[in-house]
Amino acid sequence: MTHIKRLLLDILKPHHPDVIDFSKALARTGNCQVRLTVAEIDARTETLQVEIKGDSIDYEQIQAAIAEMGASIHSIDVVEVEHNAADRD
Amino acid sequence: MTHIKRLLLDILKPHHPDVIDFSKALARTGNCQVRLTVAEIDARTETLQVEIKGDSIDYEQIQAAIAEMGASIHSIDVVEVEHNAADRD
Amino acid sequence: MTHIKRLLLDILKPHHPDVIDFSKALARTGNCQVRLTVAEIDARTETLQVEIKGDSIDYEQIQAAIAEMGASIHSIDVVEVEHNAADRD
Amino acid sequence: MTHIKRLLLDILKPHHPDVIDFSKALARTGNCQVRLTVAEIDARTETLQVEIKGDSIDYEQIQAAIAEMGASIHSIDVVEVEHNAADRD
Amino acid sequence: MTHIKRLLLDILKPHHPDVIDFSKALARTGNCQVRLTVAEIDARTETLQVEIKGDSIDYEQIQAAIAEMGASIHSIDVVEVEHNAADRD
Amino acid sequence: MTHIKRLLLDILKPHHPDVIDFSKALARTGNCQVRLTVAEIDARTETLQVEIKGDSIDYEQIQAAIAEMGASIHSIDVVEVEHNAADRD
Amino acid sequence: MTHIKRLLLDILKPHHPDVIDFSKALARTGNCQVRLTVAEIDARTETLQVEIKGDSIDYEQIQAAIAEMGASIHSIDVVEVEHNAADRD
């Protein structure tokens, strides 16, 4: 089975919801730790660097949660995956 | 349950209360560690970088304590949250 | 037996598959950890820095997987190998 | 109970007492470790960066000791506090 | 007995063999770990920084292996040795 | 009891004794570790950065040893002290 | 007893012997670890930064070994010594 262990995403977010609720929503997509850094704030949007760590991150759920909150993934900057033949898919 | 584990806030504070009492008040909102750095001091206000760490930071209480002391949150720079499906909400 | 323990590759990749699926495919060539960083994105390609770590990386399988996804190895920047006379070839 | 764990003070000190006796006097205000760095020396005064660490620093005693030796706190640069509801005030 | 524990060599290598096979050949001169970094690539040669670590590196075998592959040692940048009177020569 | 745990001194030393004997003499003032770095050498003197670490450094003995060897303390740059009410003076 | 634990020497060495044999000779003056870095190479000499670590470095033997190989100590940059009253001289 191949697990996504870490993602570093560049995200463009509207001012609402705030970064607290935004991080919580991402963390709830699985047993994840989310570390969100506000890189830039302008009139309408916030540019965020979001690191997500977990045993097995569900990227589709992450994409869905982000879209649901009116935000968008500007780029995937870092991906860390691990394959372990012993775990069943 | 989703827990806020760490916050880095940019805060604008009047000279009173001093940074000692200000930090103590924030720490008392829960079992938190507070690390306050004075970034700038001018005639009427102090710009502070405040890092708050804890097992489960209560952001509403933090906001209330800050407002009560006549200070304001200029920006939330970093948020770290953790979701653990095993903990009940 | 001589084992490749770590590779740092400079890779040129078309936009599809995305970096998530690309990393997963590389990790599946053996029990590997893959850490992919997007260095540059232009109209048609993405320049990636890909670090692969494992107990015994199969370089031929890595080359095949990369070619199969329409990407190419621009350069091998770092190689780490270990020889242990005690392991049989 | 809320404990002050660490202070970083900017202090202006006359040449006497010397930095050895000055540090010892601050440490004696409680079971503290004091790390004093001389930032600047001019004709009449020395500018010191003083880090004080302890389980529970008594800031009032620190202020009193500093005043008693003819020195003054130019600024409090960093404060670290911890609140532990389990300890009685 | 005096053991060479670590060498940092600046090596000039023709394009063939590639850096994978080149590193493996160096590692096989003893139970060594080899970390090869490609510093520069030009039309005919590659400039490599090669770190070799082991319990007791055989420098003569290293020199022979390098010459056999048509490469040359530009300089020895770092040598780490250990003498232990207790080990017999 | 208040103990001096660490001192960073800026010392001006004549060429004799050499830095080996000079360091040894300072270390002998108590169970100390001395780390001496030669910052500058000119025709008549050497400017040294001397770090002294110990469980309880005797500063008077350090001053005496330095004077005895014809050197002088240009400045005390860092002092680290610890007070432990439990140790008797 | 006072022990020299670490020396950082700036050494000027002729091209022969090479840095491998030169380091081995220094290490053999006692149970030492020697880390030699080539700082500069010119037509006739090599400028070396040599770090020697050991439980009790014999500086006289080091000086003798260096002179015997036609090299010279340009400067002693760092000395680390430890005094332990419990060890007999």
XYZ file of C-alpha atoms in Angstrom:
623
model
C 0.000 0.000 0.000
C 1.307 3.503 -0.778
C 0.646 6.206 1.839
C 0.935 9.984 1.484
C 2.775 11.041 4.629
C 3.289 14.745 4.035
C 2.053 17.488 1.702
C 3.143 21.104 1.398
C 0.446 23.058 -0.431
C 0.311 26.659 -1.574
C -3.349 27.701 -1.093
C -5.323 30.790 -1.976
C -8.153 31.351 0.573
C -10.856 33.988 0.925
C -10.925 35.773 4.318
C -13.794 33.520 5.530
C -13.628 31.018 7.154
C -10.654 32.237 9.244
C -7.382 30.274 9.329
C -8.406 28.546 12.606
C -11.568 26.972 11.160
C -9.816 26.376 7.809
C -7.012 24.359 9.492
C -9.504 22.401 11.616
C -11.502 21.425 8.519
C -8.356 20.113 6.772
C -7.252 18.185 9.859
C -10.670 16.476 10.083
C -10.200 14.809 6.678
C -8.236 12.141 8.600
C -5.979 11.841 11.663
C -3.828 14.697 10.385
C -1.658 17.440 11.809
C -1.988 20.720 9.918
C 0.479 23.580 10.173
C -0.749 26.676 8.384
C 1.415 29.738 7.817
C -0.036 32.948 6.440
C 2.384 34.078 3.707
C 0.411 37.086 2.387
C -2.834 38.933 3.056
C -4.451 41.254 0.539
C -7.877 42.869 0.089
C -9.735 39.746 -0.891
C -7.544 36.700 -0.329
C -4.882 35.121 1.888
C -1.962 33.120 0.496
C -1.238 30.216 2.782
C 1.558 27.665 3.084
C -0.149 24.566 4.496
C 1.781 21.510 5.655
C -0.300 18.407 6.253
C 1.194 15.387 8.005
C -0.447 12.057 8.727
C -0.068 8.294 8.535
C -2.140 8.159 5.360
C -3.403 11.484 3.999
C -6.502 11.239 1.765
C -5.658 13.793 -0.952
C -9.119 13.657 -2.541
C -10.748 14.561 0.765
C -8.254 17.419 1.174
C -9.109 18.757 -2.312
C -12.850 18.497 -1.563
C -12.546 20.283 1.812
C -10.529 23.111 0.249
C -13.003 23.600 -2.622
C -15.952 23.487 -0.189
C -14.431 26.470 1.718
C -14.076 28.517 -1.463
C -10.292 28.168 -1.541
C -8.018 26.736 -4.249
C -4.711 24.860 -4.438
C -2.239 27.126 -6.164
C 0.490 24.414 -6.208
C 1.659 21.212 -4.581
C 5.197 22.064 -3.481
C 6.280 18.919 -1.637
C 4.915 15.374 -1.571
C 6.239 12.636 0.682
C 4.988 9.098 0.131
C 5.926 5.695 1.481
C 5.267 2.295 -0.054
C 5.146 -0.755 2.133
C 4.518 -3.971 0.233
C 3.471 -5.665 3.521
C 0.350 -3.418 3.953
C -2.615 -4.602 1.868
C -4.145 -1.964 -0.546
C -11.905 15.946 18.233
C -9.765 18.690 16.666
C -7.278 20.490 18.959
C -5.399 23.727 18.369
C -1.838 22.923 19.465
C 0.012 26.108 18.569
C -0.752 29.682 17.546
C 1.595 32.464 16.474
C -0.198 35.779 16.807
C 0.857 39.310 15.917
C -0.672 41.509 18.655
C -0.890 45.237 19.194
C -0.901 46.065 22.946
C -1.086 49.291 24.921
C 1.742 49.800 27.455
C -0.518 48.617 30.326
C -0.733 45.889 31.523
C 2.986 45.102 31.077
C 4.134 42.091 29.069
C 4.507 39.994 32.262
C 0.858 40.343 33.294
C -0.277 40.172 29.657
C 1.480 36.792 29.136
C 0.136 35.428 32.441
C -3.421 36.352 31.454
C -3.107 34.509 28.128
C -1.566 31.435 29.771
C -4.464 31.262 32.245
C -7.003 30.704 29.448
C -5.997 27.024 29.675
C -2.916 24.889 30.488
C -0.839 26.904 28.016
C 2.748 27.961 27.582
C 3.098 31.498 26.267
C 6.247 32.921 24.726
C 5.989 36.647 24.100
C 8.585 38.610 22.132
C 8.489 42.379 21.963
C 9.010 43.237 18.270
C 8.482 47.024 18.489
C 7.743 49.693 21.057
C 6.418 53.132 20.169
C 4.800 56.023 22.047
C 1.454 54.379 22.645
C 1.662 50.699 21.693
C 3.839 47.594 21.653
C 3.888 45.137 18.754
C 4.212 41.625 20.097
C 4.868 38.226 18.558
C 3.045 35.794 20.847
C 3.409 32.037 20.549
C 0.866 29.993 22.470
C 1.300 26.241 22.898
C -0.985 23.794 24.645
C -2.773 20.458 24.369
C -5.997 22.167 23.371
C -5.922 25.961 23.068
C -9.323 27.683 23.451
C -9.061 30.408 20.770
C -12.283 32.153 21.844
C -10.925 32.559 25.380
C -7.654 33.894 23.956
C -9.578 36.468 21.851
C -11.638 37.505 24.880
C -8.582 37.879 27.150
C -6.774 39.999 24.554
C -9.782 42.308 24.014
C -10.300 42.617 27.790
C -6.712 44.001 28.119
C -7.328 46.625 25.438
C -5.120 44.839 22.886
C -5.975 43.523 19.407
C -4.913 40.650 17.148
C -3.188 42.161 14.132
C -2.850 38.740 12.390
C -2.771 35.006 12.956
C 0.548 33.994 11.419
C 0.718 30.272 12.194
C -1.901 27.745 13.275
C -1.148 24.148 14.181
C -4.056 21.780 14.715
C -4.405 18.035 15.233
C -7.427 15.856 14.638
C -7.776 12.601 16.466
C -10.920 10.669 15.587
C -10.488 8.603 18.794
C -11.088 11.641 21.090
C -14.805 12.440 21.517
C -15.824 16.062 20.616
C 26.100 -6.976 -1.716
C 26.046 -3.275 -2.650
C 22.807 -1.380 -1.917
C 21.688 2.021 -3.195
C 20.341 3.768 -0.069
C 19.561 7.218 -1.392
C 19.213 9.031 -4.732
C 18.663 12.689 -5.450
C 17.363 13.070 -9.006
C 16.585 16.130 -11.093
C 13.521 15.130 -13.179
C 11.609 16.815 -15.963
C 7.897 15.766 -15.878
C 4.890 16.642 -18.022
C 1.890 18.018 -16.078
C 0.194 14.585 -16.121
C 0.227 12.454 -14.030
C 0.245 14.939 -11.120
C 3.026 14.922 -8.527
C 0.913 12.791 -6.129
C 0.510 9.880 -8.545
C 4.077 10.381 -9.856
C 5.540 10.025 -6.324
C 3.348 6.988 -5.580
C 4.533 5.248 -8.753
C 8.206 5.787 -7.820
C 7.637 4.577 -4.246
C 6.015 1.377 -5.544
C 9.225 0.287 -7.294
C 10.292 -1.068 -3.866
C 9.823 -0.285 -0.159
C 10.873 3.310 -0.777
C 10.198 6.725 0.696
C 9.915 9.439 -1.937
C 10.151 13.138 -1.224
C 9.305 15.247 -4.243
C 9.826 19.009 -4.373
C 8.521 21.067 -7.273
C 11.411 23.366 -8.258
C 9.828 24.987 -11.344
C 6.582 24.890 -13.332
C 6.300 26.153 -16.887
C 3.768 25.818 -19.705
C 4.494 22.217 -20.554
C 6.747 20.703 -17.895
C 7.600 20.620 -14.187
C 11.182 20.438 -12.893
C 11.276 18.239 -9.833
C 13.885 17.439 -7.186
C 13.117 13.867 -6.149
C 14.806 12.205 -3.194
C 14.352 8.432 -2.986
C 15.363 6.541 0.160
C 15.185 2.815 0.788
C 17.076 -0.215 2.040
C 17.910 -1.254 -1.506
C 16.669 0.988 -4.303
C 16.270 -0.721 -7.705
C 17.574 1.998 -10.058
C 16.491 0.179 -13.215
C 12.890 0.006 -11.971
C 13.050 3.718 -11.117
C 14.290 4.551 -14.642
C 11.513 2.390 -16.177
C 8.762 3.959 -14.038
C 9.933 7.480 -14.921
C 10.075 6.732 -18.658
C 6.635 5.049 -18.520
C 5.132 8.321 -17.151
C 6.646 10.363 -19.969
C 9.225 12.008 -17.716
C 13.041 12.037 -17.944
C 16.008 12.119 -15.575
C 17.808 15.400 -16.144
C 20.652 14.467 -13.753
C 21.628 12.256 -10.842
C 22.788 14.758 -8.224
C 23.512 12.542 -5.219
C 24.038 8.803 -4.851
C 24.505 7.027 -1.529
C 25.495 3.377 -1.570
C 26.585 0.874 1.065
C 28.538 -2.311 0.589
C 28.254 -5.085 3.103
C 30.410 -8.105 2.325
C 28.240 -10.206 4.715
C 25.076 -9.894 2.513
C 25.069 -12.334 -0.392
C 24.634 -10.747 -3.902
C -0.831 28.738 39.202
C 1.019 30.758 36.523
C 4.839 30.589 36.544
C 7.329 32.818 34.766
C 9.841 30.368 33.255
C 12.094 32.662 31.280
C 12.826 36.365 30.884
C 15.087 38.176 28.456
C 15.815 41.646 29.772
C 17.744 44.541 28.303
C 19.467 46.196 31.294
C 21.543 49.334 31.728
C 24.124 48.872 34.525
C 26.769 51.141 36.047
C 30.302 49.683 36.061
C 29.937 48.645 39.744
C 29.129 46.013 40.872
C 30.844 43.989 38.115
C 28.901 41.557 35.932
C 29.925 38.606 38.154
C 28.381 40.020 41.324
C 25.458 41.466 39.348
C 24.567 38.023 37.906
C 24.942 36.337 41.308
C 22.560 38.861 42.901
C 19.899 38.183 40.243
C 20.299 34.399 40.572
C 19.808 34.641 44.339
C 16.276 36.036 43.935
C 15.199 32.381 43.545
C 16.571 29.059 42.195
C 17.459 30.740 38.911
C 20.016 30.387 36.170
C 21.266 33.709 34.850
C 23.096 34.164 31.573
C 24.433 37.670 31.151
C 25.938 38.946 27.908
C 27.670 42.303 27.718
C 26.286 43.976 24.569
C 27.992 47.385 24.960
C 30.358 49.201 27.310
C 30.736 52.973 27.406
C 32.251 55.512 29.797
C 29.639 55.233 32.522
C 27.360 52.267 31.770
C 27.169 48.735 30.395
C 24.261 47.501 28.257
C 23.491 43.916 29.157
C 21.300 41.214 27.688
C 20.235 39.114 30.675
C 18.395 35.808 30.322
C 16.874 34.459 33.514
C 15.496 30.916 33.677
C 13.826 29.172 36.599
C 10.853 27.092 37.650
C 9.070 30.160 38.966
C 10.854 33.492 38.570
C 9.773 36.211 41.035
C 9.746 39.284 38.779
C 9.197 41.742 41.641
C 12.325 40.449 43.402
C 14.260 40.745 40.127
C 13.103 44.384 39.725
C 14.082 45.153 43.337
C 17.536 43.560 43.026
C 18.244 45.476 39.802
C 17.177 48.822 41.318
C 19.192 48.130 44.477
C 22.392 47.805 42.331
C 21.739 51.127 40.604
C 20.769 49.525 37.315
C 17.532 49.811 35.290
C 15.448 47.599 32.992
C 15.553 49.182 29.546
C 13.041 46.628 28.108
C 11.539 43.192 28.600
C 12.254 41.476 25.284
C 10.941 37.961 25.869
C 8.640 36.481 28.490
C 7.820 32.789 28.795
C 5.091 31.733 31.193
C 3.277 28.486 31.922
C -0.089 27.996 33.559
C -0.894 24.763 35.267
C -4.384 24.620 36.739
C -3.271 21.671 38.923
C -0.783 23.811 40.962
C -2.487 25.828 43.744
C -1.809 29.637 43.626
C 46.562 0.279 14.363
C 45.666 3.460 12.479
C 42.371 3.443 10.546
C 41.162 5.854 7.890
C 37.543 6.566 8.905
C 36.527 9.197 6.381
C 37.777 10.716 3.136
C 36.418 13.617 1.109
C 37.792 13.432 -2.415
C 37.434 15.746 -5.378
C 37.278 13.431 -8.422
C 37.222 14.012 -12.149
C 35.221 11.227 -13.942
C 34.385 10.533 -17.574
C 30.655 10.112 -18.311
C 30.996 6.292 -18.264
C 30.507 4.407 -16.034
C 27.583 6.429 -14.584
C 27.638 7.724 -11.014
C 25.580 4.711 -9.800
C 28.096 2.105 -10.941
C 31.019 4.395 -9.999
C 29.757 4.692 -6.381
C 29.104 0.939 -6.147
C 32.661 0.169 -7.311
C 34.145 2.464 -4.623
C 31.913 0.986 -1.908
C 33.020 -2.544 -2.835
C 36.668 -1.788 -1.936
C 35.611 -2.533 1.678
C 32.533 -2.241 3.934
C 32.179 1.413 2.987
C 29.408 3.946 2.623
C 29.872 6.236 -0.344
C 28.049 9.516 -0.815
C 28.663 11.022 -4.236
C 27.551 14.516 -5.187
C 27.793 15.746 -8.762
C 29.345 19.231 -8.531
C 29.712 19.938 -12.262
C 29.004 18.298 -15.608
C 30.658 19.388 -18.845
C 31.035 17.908 -22.334
C 33.524 15.217 -21.441
C 33.828 14.967 -17.657
C 31.953 15.176 -14.342
C 33.450 16.792 -11.219
C 32.383 14.824 -8.189
C 32.614 15.359 -4.449
C 32.882 11.854 -3.007
C 32.677 11.157 0.717
C 33.761 7.674 1.781
C 33.103 6.427 5.316
C 34.066 3.111 6.829
C 35.648 1.403 9.802
C 38.943 1.074 7.966
C 39.096 2.487 4.444
C 41.798 0.937 2.178
C 43.070 4.033 0.341
C 45.210 2.048 -2.096
C 42.174 0.024 -3.226
C 40.220 3.271 -3.631
C 42.993 4.752 -5.805
C 43.127 1.547 -7.914
C 39.334 1.422 -8.404
C 39.247 5.095 -9.471
C 42.085 4.655 -11.974
C 40.506 1.458 -13.351
C 37.324 3.466 -14.209
C 39.334 6.117 -16.069
C 38.822 8.737 -13.392
C 41.389 10.698 -11.349
C 41.666 12.180 -7.852
C 41.866 15.957 -8.239
C 42.459 16.489 -4.478
C 42.033 14.955 -1.047
C 40.031 17.594 0.826
C 39.417 15.939 4.200
C 41.003 12.959 5.935
C 39.817 11.540 9.234
C 41.947 8.891 10.912
C 41.897 7.179 14.286
C 44.729 5.434 16.067
C 43.996 2.800 18.640
C 47.070 1.307 20.245
C 44.942 -1.678 21.425
C 44.265 -2.922 17.836
C 47.178 -4.959 16.409
C 48.585 -3.653 13.049
C 24.949 28.839 47.232
C 25.571 30.676 43.941
C 27.923 29.011 41.441
C 29.588 30.500 38.375
C 29.077 27.856 35.667
C 30.505 29.566 32.631
C 32.604 32.612 31.727
C 33.529 34.023 28.354
C 36.513 36.318 28.724
C 38.356 38.499 26.247
C 42.033 38.308 27.290
C 45.189 40.056 26.133
C 48.237 37.753 26.519
C 51.943 38.174 25.817
C 53.449 35.506 23.538
C 54.850 33.620 26.561
C 53.669 31.320 28.043
C 52.116 29.755 24.906
C 48.367 29.109 24.657
C 48.822 25.454 25.727
C 50.427 26.293 29.061
C 48.147 29.319 29.495
C 45.005 27.168 29.128
C 46.382 24.509 31.472
C 47.085 27.123 34.158
C 43.493 28.432 33.964
C 42.024 24.911 34.080
C 44.049 24.129 37.201
C 42.258 26.853 39.214
C 39.498 24.254 39.745
C 37.914 21.281 37.926
C 37.403 23.396 34.831
C 37.253 22.931 31.095
C 38.940 25.717 29.180
C 38.402 26.402 25.504
C 40.782 29.032 24.168
C 40.471 30.543 20.700
C 43.163 32.798 19.294
C 41.287 35.789 17.800
C 44.306 37.919 16.839
C 48.114 37.816 16.963
C 50.324 40.890 16.673
C 53.957 41.717 17.359
C 53.760 41.692 21.142
C 50.386 40.263 22.200
C 47.667 37.717 21.418
C 43.940 38.477 21.787
C 42.191 35.411 23.098
C 38.558 34.412 23.535
C 38.578 32.093 26.560
C 35.544 30.082 27.621
C 35.763 28.529 31.081
C 33.193 25.956 32.217
C 32.955 24.223 35.567
C 30.629 23.255 38.394
C 31.818 26.206 40.450
C 34.402 28.502 38.874
C 36.534 30.505 41.331
C 36.749 33.864 39.568
C 39.323 35.315 41.978
C 41.679 32.404 41.275
C 41.145 32.917 37.531
C 42.021 36.642 37.876
C 45.137 35.785 39.902
C 46.327 33.131 37.422
C 45.868 35.530 34.481
C 47.767 38.346 36.208
C 50.553 35.949 37.250
C 51.147 35.072 33.554
C 51.416 38.752 32.579
C 48.053 38.779 30.806
C 44.961 40.945 31.444
C 41.176 40.588 31.183
C 40.025 42.994 28.484
C 36.303 42.231 29.160
C 33.908 39.711 30.641
C 31.554 38.985 27.747
C 29.291 36.292 29.168
C 28.613 35.111 32.715
C 26.398 32.147 33.581
C 25.526 31.577 37.229
C 23.164 29.259 39.075
C 21.736 29.652 42.531
C 20.582 26.640 44.442
C 19.137 27.448 47.852
C 19.653 23.785 48.867
C 23.509 24.013 48.691
C 25.063 25.562 51.810
C 27.355 28.606 51.142
C 46.035 16.179 36.152
C 45.440 18.543 33.209
C 44.639 16.955 29.840
C 44.657 18.535 26.394
C 41.401 17.301 24.803
C 41.382 19.147 21.518
C 43.719 21.215 19.344
C 43.032 23.115 16.146
C 46.304 23.787 14.365
C 47.112 25.721 11.215
C 49.953 23.760 9.560
C 52.143 24.375 6.546
C 53.153 21.053 4.900
C 55.305 20.165 1.897
C 53.588 17.939 -0.717
C 55.295 14.830 0.703
C 54.270 12.856 2.666
C 50.649 13.077 1.422
C 47.803 14.093 3.742
C 46.885 10.420 4.376
C 50.280 9.472 5.786
C 50.609 12.876 7.498
C 47.293 12.379 9.394
C 48.227 8.790 10.330
C 51.563 9.956 11.785
C 49.813 12.576 13.969
C 47.195 10.076 15.146
C 49.901 7.636 16.180
C 51.328 10.068 18.760
C 48.566 8.759 21.096
C 45.002 7.387 20.883
C 43.940 10.387 18.822
C 41.420 11.195 16.151
C 42.766 13.512 13.496
C 40.598 15.460 11.062
C 42.658 17.190 8.391
C 41.182 19.699 5.952
C 43.194 21.018 3.032
C 42.641 24.801 3.038
C 45.068 25.737 0.232
C 47.479 24.095 -2.179
C 50.254 25.985 -3.969
C 53.380 25.056 -5.904
C 55.451 23.937 -2.943
C 53.231 23.709 0.139
C 49.758 22.826 1.454
C 48.012 24.846 4.184
C 46.128 22.489 6.439
C 43.578 22.926 9.202
C 44.188 19.992 11.539
C 41.884 19.134 14.420
C 43.273 16.631 16.917
C 41.009 15.088 19.563
C 41.942 12.643 22.293
C 41.662 11.863 25.973
C 45.110 13.287 26.629
C 46.967 14.728 23.645
C 50.786 14.840 24.001
C 51.577 18.218 22.422
C 55.348 17.681 22.467
C 54.968 14.459 20.466
C 52.691 16.281 18.017
C 55.322 19.046 17.554
C 58.047 16.427 17.032
C 56.015 14.444 14.485
C 55.209 17.601 12.501
C 58.848 18.749 12.429
C 60.024 15.243 11.452
C 57.767 15.408 8.325
C 59.229 18.800 7.285
C 56.060 20.684 8.189
C 55.576 23.583 10.626
C 52.839 24.853 12.951
C 51.735 28.231 11.607
C 49.420 28.837 14.618
C 47.494 27.166 17.414
C 43.942 28.379 16.833
C 41.985 26.502 19.502
C 43.042 24.664 22.643
C 40.663 22.721 24.858
C 41.955 21.435 28.190
C 40.372 19.803 31.212
C 41.688 19.636 34.748
C 40.549 16.901 37.050
C 42.048 17.103 40.525
C 41.111 13.418 41.080
C 43.565 12.131 38.376
C 47.155 11.905 39.660
C 49.770 13.840 37.549
